[in-house]
Amino acid sequence: MAYQLFQIIHLFSVITLAGVTFAALAAPRPEGRRFSLMCSGILALLAFVSGFGMAGLAHIGFPGWLIVKLACWLGLAAVTGLAYRRPGQVKSLTAITALAIFIAVGMVVLKPF
């Protein structure tokens, strides 16, 4: 039961984090900055804790695909703040965000190493 709870929290937080990040990239207005950064920080922390909770319960150790997924998580968590600091680079940040999500999903599904 605990593993499924971690999985639900993890999926919810990652999907919502992606949504908050894309919303910040779509409209990086200063009045929404505080709320977006607060939400992305909380959701990133939830994704981190629940992800390592699942890894601990599954006794998988620290494989290579988890390290790649952790790097993607770190990049996704940072993009929301970058959207407000560099509004001129929204197109490249959007591409980076989509690529990070694609790679993270690929790592979790394929587990290549």
GROMACS .gro file of N, CA, C and O in nm:
model
  452
    1MET      N    1   0.081  -0.120   0.000
    1MET     CA    2   0.000   0.000   0.000
    1MET      C    3   0.085   0.127   0.000
    1MET      O    4   0.053   0.222  -0.066
    2ALA      N    5   0.195   0.125   0.072
    2ALA     CA    6   0.280   0.243   0.080
    2ALA      C    7   0.342   0.276  -0.056
    2ALA      O    8   0.354   0.393  -0.092
    3TYR      N    9   0.382   0.172  -0.130
    3TYR     CA   10   0.442   0.194  -0.260
    3TYR      C   11   0.343   0.264  -0.354
    3TYR      O   12   0.380   0.357  -0.424
    4GLN      N   13   0.218   0.219  -0.354
    4GLN     CA   14   0.117   0.279  -0.441
    4GLN      C   15   0.089   0.423  -0.401
    4GLN      O   16   0.067   0.508  -0.487
    5LEU      N   17   0.092   0.451  -0.272
    5LEU     CA   18   0.071   0.588  -0.225
    5LEU      C   19   0.184   0.679  -0.273
    5LEU      O   20   0.160   0.789  -0.324
    6PHE      N   21   0.309   0.631  -0.260
    6PHE     CA   22   0.423   0.707  -0.312
    6PHE      C   23   0.411   0.728  -0.463
    6PHE      O   24   0.442   0.835  -0.514
    7GLN      N   25   0.366   0.625  -0.532
    7GLN     CA   26   0.352   0.634  -0.677
    7GLN      C   27   0.246   0.737  -0.717
    7GLN      O   28   0.268   0.817  -0.809
    8ILE      N   29   0.134   0.739  -0.648
    8ILE     CA   30   0.028   0.837  -0.676
    8ILE      C   31   0.078   0.978  -0.649
    8ILE      O   32   0.059   1.069  -0.731
    9ILE      N   33   0.144   0.997  -0.535
    9ILE     CA   34   0.198   1.130  -0.501
    9ILE      C   35   0.302   1.171  -0.604
    9ILE      O   36   0.305   1.287  -0.649
   10HIS      N   37   0.387   1.079  -0.644
   10HIS     CA   38   0.493   1.109  -0.740
   10HIS      C   39   0.435   1.149  -0.876
   10HIS      O   40   0.474   1.253  -0.932
   11LEU      N   41   0.343   1.070  -0.926
   11LEU     CA   42   0.285   1.101  -1.057
   11LEU      C   43   0.208   1.233  -1.053
   11LEU      O   44   0.220   1.315  -1.145
   12PHE      N   45   0.129   1.254  -0.948
   12PHE     CA   46   0.056   1.380  -0.936
   12PHE      C   47   0.150   1.499  -0.932
   12PHE      O   48   0.130   1.598  -1.003
   13SER      N   49   0.255   1.491  -0.850
   13SER     CA   50   0.345   1.604  -0.835
   13SER      C   51   0.425   1.632  -0.962
   13SER      O   52   0.446   1.748  -0.998
   14VAL      N   53   0.467   1.528  -1.032
   14VAL     CA   54   0.544   1.549  -1.156
   14VAL      C   55   0.456   1.607  -1.267
   14VAL      O   56   0.497   1.699  -1.337
   15ILE      N   57   0.334   1.554  -1.280
   15ILE     CA   58   0.244   1.606  -1.383
   15ILE      C   59   0.207   1.751  -1.353
   15ILE      O   60   0.208   1.837  -1.442
   16THR      N   61   0.177   1.780  -1.228
   16THR     CA   62   0.142   1.917  -1.190
   16THR      C   63   0.262   2.010  -1.200
   16THR      O   64   0.247   2.127  -1.241
   17LEU      N   65   0.381   1.962  -1.166
   17LEU     CA   66   0.503   2.042  -1.182
   17LEU      C   67   0.525   2.079  -1.328
   17LEU      O   68   0.561   2.193  -1.359
   18ALA      N   69   0.503   1.983  -1.417
   18ALA     CA   70   0.516   2.013  -1.561
   18ALA      C   71   0.414   2.119  -1.602
   18ALA      O   72   0.445   2.211  -1.678
   19GLY      N   73   0.291   2.108  -1.552
   19GLY     CA   74   0.189   2.207  -1.584
   19GLY      C   75   0.223   2.346  -1.533
   19GLY      O   76   0.207   2.446  -1.604
   20VAL      N   77   0.271   2.355  -1.410
   20VAL     CA   78   0.311   2.485  -1.353
   20VAL      C   79   0.427   2.544  -1.433
   20VAL      O   80   0.431   2.665  -1.461
   21THR      N   81   0.521   2.459  -1.472
   21THR     CA   82   0.636   2.505  -1.548
   21THR      C   83   0.594   2.558  -1.685
   21THR      O   84   0.636   2.667  -1.726
   22PHE      N   85   0.509   2.484  -1.755
   22PHE     CA   86   0.462   2.530  -1.886
   22PHE      C   87   0.375   2.655  -1.873
   22PHE      O   88   0.378   2.741  -1.961
   23ALA      N   89   0.298   2.667  -1.765
   23ALA     CA   90   0.218   2.789  -1.742
   23ALA      C   91   0.309   2.909  -1.721
   23ALA      O   92   0.282   3.019  -1.772
   24ALA      N   93   0.417   2.890  -1.647
   24ALA     CA   94   0.512   3.000  -1.626
   24ALA      C   95   0.582   3.038  -1.756
   24ALA      O   96   0.610   3.156  -1.781
   25LEU      N   97   0.609   2.938  -1.839
   25LEU     CA   98   0.671   2.967  -1.968
   25LEU      C   99   0.575   3.037  -2.063
   25LEU      O  100   0.615   3.120  -2.143
   26ALA      N  101   0.446   3.005  -2.052
   26ALA     CA  102   0.348   3.064  -2.142
   26ALA      C  103   0.320   3.210  -2.107
   26ALA      O  104   0.297   3.291  -2.196
   27ALA      N  105   0.322   3.243  -1.979
   27ALA     CA  106   0.289   3.380  -1.937
   27ALA      C  107   0.373   3.418  -1.815
   27ALA      O  108   0.324   3.415  -1.702
   28PRO      N  109   0.499   3.456  -1.836
   28PRO     CA  110   0.586   3.490  -1.723
   28PRO      C  111   0.561   3.633  -1.670
   28PRO      O  112   0.646   3.721  -1.678
   29ARG      N  113   0.440   3.656  -1.618
   29ARG     CA  114   0.405   3.788  -1.564
   29ARG      C  115   0.457   3.802  -1.421
   29ARG      O  116   0.447   3.706  -1.342
   30PRO      N  117   0.507   3.918  -1.385
   30PRO     CA  118   0.563   3.937  -1.251
   30PRO      C  119   0.463   3.913  -1.137
   30PRO      O  120   0.501   3.868  -1.030
   31GLU      N  121   0.333   3.940  -1.160
   31GLU     CA  122   0.237   3.923  -1.052
   31GLU      C  123   0.211   3.775  -1.018
   31GLU      O  124   0.165   3.744  -0.909
   32GLY      N  125   0.241   3.686  -1.108
   32GLY     CA  126   0.222   3.543  -1.082
   32GLY      C  127   0.349   3.472  -1.042
   32GLY      O  128   0.349   3.351  -1.019
   33ARG      N  129   0.458   3.546  -1.031
   33ARG     CA  130   0.589   3.487  -1.006
   33ARG      C  131   0.595   3.413  -0.873
   33ARG      O  132   0.637   3.298  -0.866
   34ARG      N  133   0.552   3.478  -0.766
   34ARG     CA  134   0.563   3.420  -0.632
   34ARG      C  135   0.485   3.289  -0.623
   34ARG      O  136   0.534   3.189  -0.571
   35PHE      N  137   0.362   3.290  -0.672
   35PHE     CA  138   0.278   3.171  -0.666
   35PHE      C  139   0.337   3.057  -0.748
   35PHE      O  140   0.342   2.943  -0.702
   36SER      N  141   0.385   3.087  -0.867
   36SER     CA  142   0.443   2.984  -0.953
   36SER      C  143   0.569   2.923  -0.892
   36SER      O  144   0.587   2.800  -0.894
   37LEU      N  145   0.654   3.008  -0.838
   37LEU     CA  146   0.777   2.958  -0.778
   37LEU      C  147   0.749   2.877  -0.652
   37LEU      O  148   0.815   2.775  -0.627
   38MET      N  149   0.650   2.921  -0.574
   38MET     CA  150   0.613   2.847  -0.454
   38MET      C  151   0.557   2.710  -0.491
   38MET      O  152   0.597   2.607  -0.434
   39CYS      N  153   0.466   2.707  -0.587
   39CYS     CA  154   0.408   2.579  -0.630
   39CYS      C  155   0.513   2.486  -0.688
   39CYS      O  156   0.515   2.367  -0.657
   40SER      N  157   0.600   2.539  -0.773
   40SER     CA  158   0.701   2.452  -0.834
   40SER      C  159   0.798   2.398  -0.730
   40SER      O  160   0.841   2.282  -0.740
   41GLY      N  161   0.832   2.476  -0.631
   41GLY     CA  162   0.921   2.428  -0.525
   41GLY      C  163   0.858   2.317  -0.442
   41GLY      O  164   0.921   2.215  -0.413
   42ILE      N  165   0.732   2.336  -0.404
   42ILE     CA  166   0.662   2.234  -0.325
   42ILE      C  167   0.644   2.107  -0.406
   42ILE      O  168   0.667   1.996  -0.356
   43LEU      N  169   0.602   2.122  -0.531
   43LEU     CA  170   0.582   2.005  -0.616
   43LEU      C  171   0.712   1.932  -0.646
   43LEU      O  172   0.715   1.808  -0.650
   44ALA      N  173   0.821   2.006  -0.665
   44ALA     CA  174   0.951   1.943  -0.689
   44ALA      C  175   0.996   1.865  -0.566
   44ALA      O  176   1.049   1.753  -0.578
   45LEU      N  177   0.971   1.920  -0.448
   45LEU     CA  178   1.006   1.850  -0.325
   45LEU      C  179   0.922   1.723  -0.309
   45LEU      O  180   0.974   1.617  -0.272
   46LEU      N  181   0.793   1.732  -0.338
   46LEU     CA  182   0.707   1.614  -0.331
   46LEU      C  183   0.752   1.506  -0.429
   46LEU      O  184   0.754   1.386  -0.396
   47ALA      N  185   0.788   1.547  -0.550
   47ALA     CA  186   0.835   1.451  -0.651
   47ALA      C  187   0.965   1.384  -0.604
   47ALA      O  188   0.982   1.263  -0.620
   48PHE      N  189   1.054   1.462  -0.546
   48PHE     CA  190   1.182   1.411  -0.499
   48PHE      C  191   1.163   1.309  -0.387
   48PHE      O  192   1.215   1.198  -0.392
   49VAL      N  193   1.086   1.347  -0.287
   49VAL     CA  194   1.066   1.261  -0.170
   49VAL      C  195   0.991   1.133  -0.208
   49VAL      O  196   1.029   1.023  -0.169
   50SER      N  197   0.885   1.147  -0.287
   50SER     CA  198   0.807   1.029  -0.324
   50SER      C  199   0.886   0.938  -0.418
   50SER      O  200   0.874   0.815  -0.411
   51GLY      N  201   0.967   0.996  -0.506
   51GLY     CA  202   1.050   0.915  -0.594
   51GLY      C  203   1.152   0.832  -0.517
   51GLY      O  204   1.169   0.712  -0.543
   52PHE      N  205   1.219   0.893  -0.421
   52PHE     CA  206   1.314   0.817  -0.341
   52PHE      C  207   1.244   0.724  -0.244
   52PHE      O  208   1.299   0.621  -0.206
   53GLY      N  209   1.121   0.758  -0.204
   53GLY     CA  210   1.043   0.665  -0.123
   53GLY      C  211   1.012   0.538  -0.199
   53GLY      O  212   1.025   0.427  -0.146
   54MET      N  213   0.974   0.553  -0.326
   54MET     CA  214   0.948   0.435  -0.409
   54MET      C  215   1.076   0.355  -0.431
   54MET      O  216   1.074   0.231  -0.426
   55ALA      N  217   1.185   0.423  -0.457
   55ALA     CA  218   1.312   0.354  -0.479
   55ALA      C  219   1.355   0.278  -0.354
   55ALA      O  220   1.406   0.166  -0.364
   56GLY      N  221   1.333   0.337  -0.239
   56GLY     CA  222   1.368   0.269  -0.114
   56GLY      C  223   1.281   0.147  -0.087
   56GLY      O  224   1.331   0.042  -0.045
   57LEU      N  225   1.153   0.160  -0.112
   57LEU     CA  226   1.062   0.047  -0.089
   57LEU      C  227   1.086  -0.065  -0.189
   57LEU      O  228   1.066  -0.182  -0.157
   58ALA      N  229   1.129  -0.031  -0.311
   58ALA     CA  230   1.153  -0.133  -0.413
   58ALA      C  231   1.292  -0.195  -0.402
   58ALA      O  232   1.321  -0.291  -0.472
   59HIS      N  233   1.379  -0.138  -0.317
   59HIS     CA  234   1.516  -0.188  -0.297
   59HIS      C  235   1.592  -0.197  -0.430
   59HIS      O  236   1.656  -0.298  -0.459
   60ILE      N  237   1.585  -0.090  -0.510
   60ILE     CA  238   1.652  -0.093  -0.640
   60ILE      C  239   1.792  -0.034  -0.636
   60ILE      O  240   1.866  -0.042  -0.733
   61GLY      N  241   1.829   0.027  -0.525
   61GLY     CA  242   1.959   0.089  -0.517
   61GLY      C  243   1.962   0.224  -0.588
   61GLY      O  244   1.868   0.302  -0.577
   62PHE      N  245   2.070   0.250  -0.662
   62PHE     CA  246   2.086   0.378  -0.730
   62PHE      C  247   2.135   0.353  -0.873
   62PHE      O  248   2.249   0.386  -0.908
   63PRO      N  249   2.049   0.296  -0.959
   63PRO     CA  250   2.092   0.264  -1.096
   63PRO      C  251   2.112   0.390  -1.181
   63PRO      O  252   2.070   0.500  -1.144
   64GLY      N  253   2.171   0.371  -1.297
   64GLY     CA  254   2.203   0.483  -1.385
   64GLY      C  255   2.080   0.558  -1.434
   64GLY      O  256   2.082   0.681  -1.445
   65TRP      N  257   1.971   0.487  -1.464
   65TRP     CA  258   1.852   0.555  -1.513
   65TRP      C  259   1.794   0.647  -1.408
   65TRP      O  260   1.736   0.750  -1.440
   66LEU      N  261   1.813   0.613  -1.279
   66LEU     CA  262   1.765   0.700  -1.172
   66LEU      C  263   1.847   0.828  -1.164
   66LEU      O  264   1.792   0.936  -1.137
   67ILE      N  265   1.974   0.819  -1.192
   67ILE     CA  266   2.060   0.938  -1.193
   67ILE      C  267   2.018   1.031  -1.306
   67ILE      O  268   2.009   1.153  -1.288
   68VAL      N  269   1.991   0.976  -1.424
   68VAL     CA  270   1.945   1.057  -1.537
   68VAL      C  271   1.811   1.121  -1.504
   68VAL      O  272   1.788   1.239  -1.532
   69LYS      N  273   1.721   1.045  -1.443
   69LYS     CA  274   1.590   1.098  -1.407
   69LYS      C  275   1.605   1.209  -1.303
   69LYS      O  276   1.533   1.308  -1.306
   70LEU      N  277   1.697   1.195  -1.211
   70LEU     CA  278   1.724   1.297  -1.111
   70LEU      C  279   1.775   1.426  -1.176
   70LEU      O  280   1.734   1.536  -1.137
   71ALA      N  281   1.860   1.413  -1.278
   71ALA     CA  282   1.908   1.531  -1.351
   71ALA      C  283   1.792   1.599  -1.425
   71ALA      O  284   1.785   1.723  -1.429
   72CYS      N  285   1.703   1.521  -1.482
   72CYS     CA  286   1.586   1.579  -1.549
   72CYS      C  287   1.496   1.650  -1.450
   72CYS      O  288   1.442   1.758  -1.478
   73TRP      N  289   1.479   1.592  -1.331
   73TRP     CA  290   1.399   1.655  -1.226
   73TRP      C  291   1.461   1.789  -1.185
   73TRP      O  292   1.390   1.888  -1.170
   74LEU      N  293   1.591   1.791  -1.170
   74LEU     CA  294   1.659   1.915  -1.131
   74LEU      C  295   1.642   2.023  -1.237
   74LEU      O  296   1.615   2.139  -1.206
   75GLY      N  297   1.654   1.985  -1.364
   75GLY     CA  298   1.634   2.080  -1.472
   75GLY      C  299   1.491   2.131  -1.477
   75GLY      O  300   1.467   2.252  -1.493
   76LEU      N  301   1.395   2.042  -1.459
   76LEU     CA  302   1.254   2.082  -1.461
   76LEU      C  303   1.223   2.175  -1.344
   76LEU      O  304   1.148   2.272  -1.360
   77ALA      N  305   1.281   2.149  -1.230
   77ALA     CA  306   1.258   2.234  -1.114
   77ALA      C  307   1.318   2.373  -1.133
   77ALA      O  308   1.266   2.472  -1.080
   78ALA      N  309   1.424   2.383  -1.209
   78ALA     CA  310   1.491   2.512  -1.229
   78ALA      C  311   1.428   2.598  -1.337
   78ALA      O  312   1.442   2.720  -1.337
   79VAL      N  313   1.358   2.538  -1.430
   79VAL     CA  314   1.307   2.612  -1.546
   79VAL      C  315   1.202   2.716  -1.507
   79VAL      O  316   1.196   2.823  -1.568
   80THR      N  317   1.121   2.690  -1.406
   80THR     CA  318   1.019   2.787  -1.366
   80THR      C  319   1.083   2.919  -1.324
   80THR      O  320   1.038   3.026  -1.364
   81GLY      N  321   1.187   2.911  -1.246
   81GLY     CA  322   1.259   3.033  -1.207
   81GLY      C  323   1.325   3.102  -1.325
   81GLY      O  324   1.326   3.225  -1.335
   82LEU      N  325   1.379   3.023  -1.417
   82LEU     CA  326   1.442   3.080  -1.535
   82LEU      C  327   1.342   3.148  -1.627
   82LEU      O  328   1.377   3.243  -1.698
   83ALA      N  329   1.218   3.102  -1.626
   83ALA     CA  330   1.116   3.163  -1.711
   83ALA      C  331   1.093   3.308  -1.673
   83ALA      O  332   1.066   3.392  -1.759
   84TYR      N  333   1.106   3.340  -1.546
   84TYR     CA  334   1.087   3.478  -1.500
   84TYR      C  335   1.214   3.561  -1.513
   84TYR      O  336   1.208   3.682  -1.528
   85ARG      N  337   1.328   3.498  -1.505
   85ARG     CA  338   1.455   3.572  -1.517
   85ARG      C  339   1.494   3.600  -1.662
   85ARG      O  340   1.561   3.697  -1.691
   86ARG      N  341   1.456   3.511  -1.751
   86ARG     CA  342   1.492   3.522  -1.892
   86ARG      C  343   1.370   3.504  -1.982
   86ARG      O  344   1.359   3.403  -2.052
   87PRO      N  345   1.278   3.602  -1.981
   87PRO     CA  346   1.157   3.586  -2.063
   87PRO      C  347   1.184   3.586  -2.213
   87PRO      O  348   1.100   3.540  -2.290
   88GLY      N  349   1.299   3.631  -2.255
   88GLY     CA  350   1.333   3.630  -2.397
   88GLY      C  351   1.372   3.492  -2.449
   88GLY      O  352   1.379   3.470  -2.569
   89GLN      N  353   1.398   3.399  -2.360
   89GLN     CA  354   1.442   3.265  -2.399
   89GLN      C  355   1.334   3.160  -2.378
   89GLN      O  356   1.363   3.043  -2.355
   90VAL      N  357   1.208   3.201  -2.387
   90VAL     CA  358   1.097   3.110  -2.359
   90VAL      C  359   1.095   2.992  -2.455
   90VAL      O  360   1.069   2.879  -2.414
   91LYS      N  361   1.125   3.014  -2.581
   91LYS     CA  362   1.120   2.904  -2.678
   91LYS      C  363   1.223   2.797  -2.646
   91LYS      O  364   1.192   2.678  -2.648
   92SER      N  365   1.344   2.838  -2.615
   92SER     CA  366   1.447   2.738  -2.584
   92SER      C  367   1.419   2.670  -2.450
   92SER      O  368   1.442   2.550  -2.436
   93LEU      N  369   1.367   2.743  -2.353
   93LEU     CA  370   1.333   2.683  -2.225
   93LEU      C  371   1.218   2.584  -2.238
   93LEU      O  372   1.215   2.481  -2.171
   94THR      N  373   1.124   2.615  -2.326
   94THR     CA  374   1.013   2.522  -2.351
   94THR      C  375   1.065   2.393  -2.414
   94THR      O  376   1.023   2.283  -2.376
   95ALA      N  377   1.156   2.406  -2.508
   95ALA     CA  378   1.215   2.288  -2.571
   95ALA      C  379   1.294   2.205  -2.470
   95ALA      O  380   1.285   2.082  -2.469
   96ILE      N  381   1.369   2.271  -2.384
   96ILE     CA  382   1.446   2.202  -2.280
   96ILE      C  383   1.353   2.129  -2.185
   96ILE      O  384   1.378   2.013  -2.147
   97THR      N  385   1.243   2.194  -2.147
   97THR     CA  386   1.146   2.132  -2.057
   97THR      C  387   1.084   2.008  -2.120
   97THR      O  388   1.075   1.902  -2.056
   98ALA      N  389   1.041   2.020  -2.243
   98ALA     CA  390   0.980   1.906  -2.312
   98ALA      C  391   1.081   1.791  -2.327
   98ALA      O  392   1.045   1.673  -2.308
   99LEU      N  393   1.205   1.824  -2.358
   99LEU     CA  394   1.308   1.721  -2.372
   99LEU      C  395   1.338   1.653  -2.238
   99LEU      O  396   1.353   1.530  -2.233
  100ALA      N  397   1.343   1.730  -2.130
  100ALA     CA  398   1.368   1.672  -1.998
  100ALA      C  399   1.255   1.577  -1.958
  100ALA      O  400   1.281   1.468  -1.905
  101ILE      N  401   1.132   1.614  -1.987
  101ILE     CA  402   1.019   1.527  -1.955
  101ILE      C  403   1.025   1.400  -2.040
  101ILE      O  404   1.004   1.289  -1.991
  102PHE      N  405   1.056   1.415  -2.168
  102PHE     CA  406   1.066   1.300  -2.259
  102PHE      C  407   1.174   1.203  -2.212
  102PHE      O  408   1.153   1.082  -2.208
  103ILE      N  409   1.289   1.255  -2.175
  103ILE     CA  410   1.399   1.171  -2.131
  103ILE      C  411   1.364   1.102  -1.999
  103ILE      O  412   1.390   0.982  -1.981
  104ALA      N  413   1.303   1.175  -1.905
  104ALA     CA  414   1.266   1.115  -1.777
  104ALA      C  415   1.166   1.002  -1.795
  104ALA      O  416   1.180   0.896  -1.733
  105VAL      N  417   1.066   1.023  -1.877
  105VAL     CA  418   0.967   0.918  -1.902
  105VAL      C  419   1.034   0.799  -1.971
  105VAL      O  420   1.008   0.683  -1.938
  106GLY      N  421   1.121   0.826  -2.066
  106GLY     CA  422   1.194   0.718  -2.134
  106GLY      C  423   1.279   0.637  -2.038
  106GLY      O  424   1.285   0.513  -2.048
  107MET      N  425   1.344   0.703  -1.945
  107MET     CA  426   1.428   0.633  -1.847
  107MET      C  427   1.345   0.542  -1.758
  107MET      O  428   1.383   0.429  -1.729
  108VAL      N  429   1.230   0.590  -1.716
  108VAL     CA  430   1.149   0.511  -1.623
  108VAL      C  431   1.081   0.393  -1.694
  108VAL      O  432   1.065   0.287  -1.635
  109VAL      N  433   1.046   0.410  -1.820
  109VAL     CA  434   0.979   0.302  -1.893
  109VAL      C  435   1.080   0.198  -1.940
  109VAL      O  436   1.061   0.077  -1.923
  110LEU      N  437   1.192   0.244  -1.998
  110LEU     CA  438   1.289   0.151  -2.057
  110LEU      C  439   1.392   0.098  -1.957
  110LEU      O  440   1.442  -0.013  -1.975
  111LYS      N  441   1.429   0.179  -1.859
  111LYS     CA  442   1.534   0.144  -1.763
  111LYS      C  443   1.656   0.084  -1.835
  111LYS      O  444   1.695  -0.032  -1.811
  112PRO      N  445   1.718   0.163  -1.924
  112PRO     CA  446   1.824   0.108  -2.010
  112PRO      C  447   1.953   0.072  -1.937
  112PRO      O  448   2.029  -0.011  -1.984
  113PHE      N  449   1.979   0.133  -1.824
  113PHE     CA  450   2.101   0.100  -1.748
  113PHE      C  451   2.081   0.128  -1.602
  113PHE      O  452   1.992   0.186  -1.558
   0.00000   0.00000   0.00000
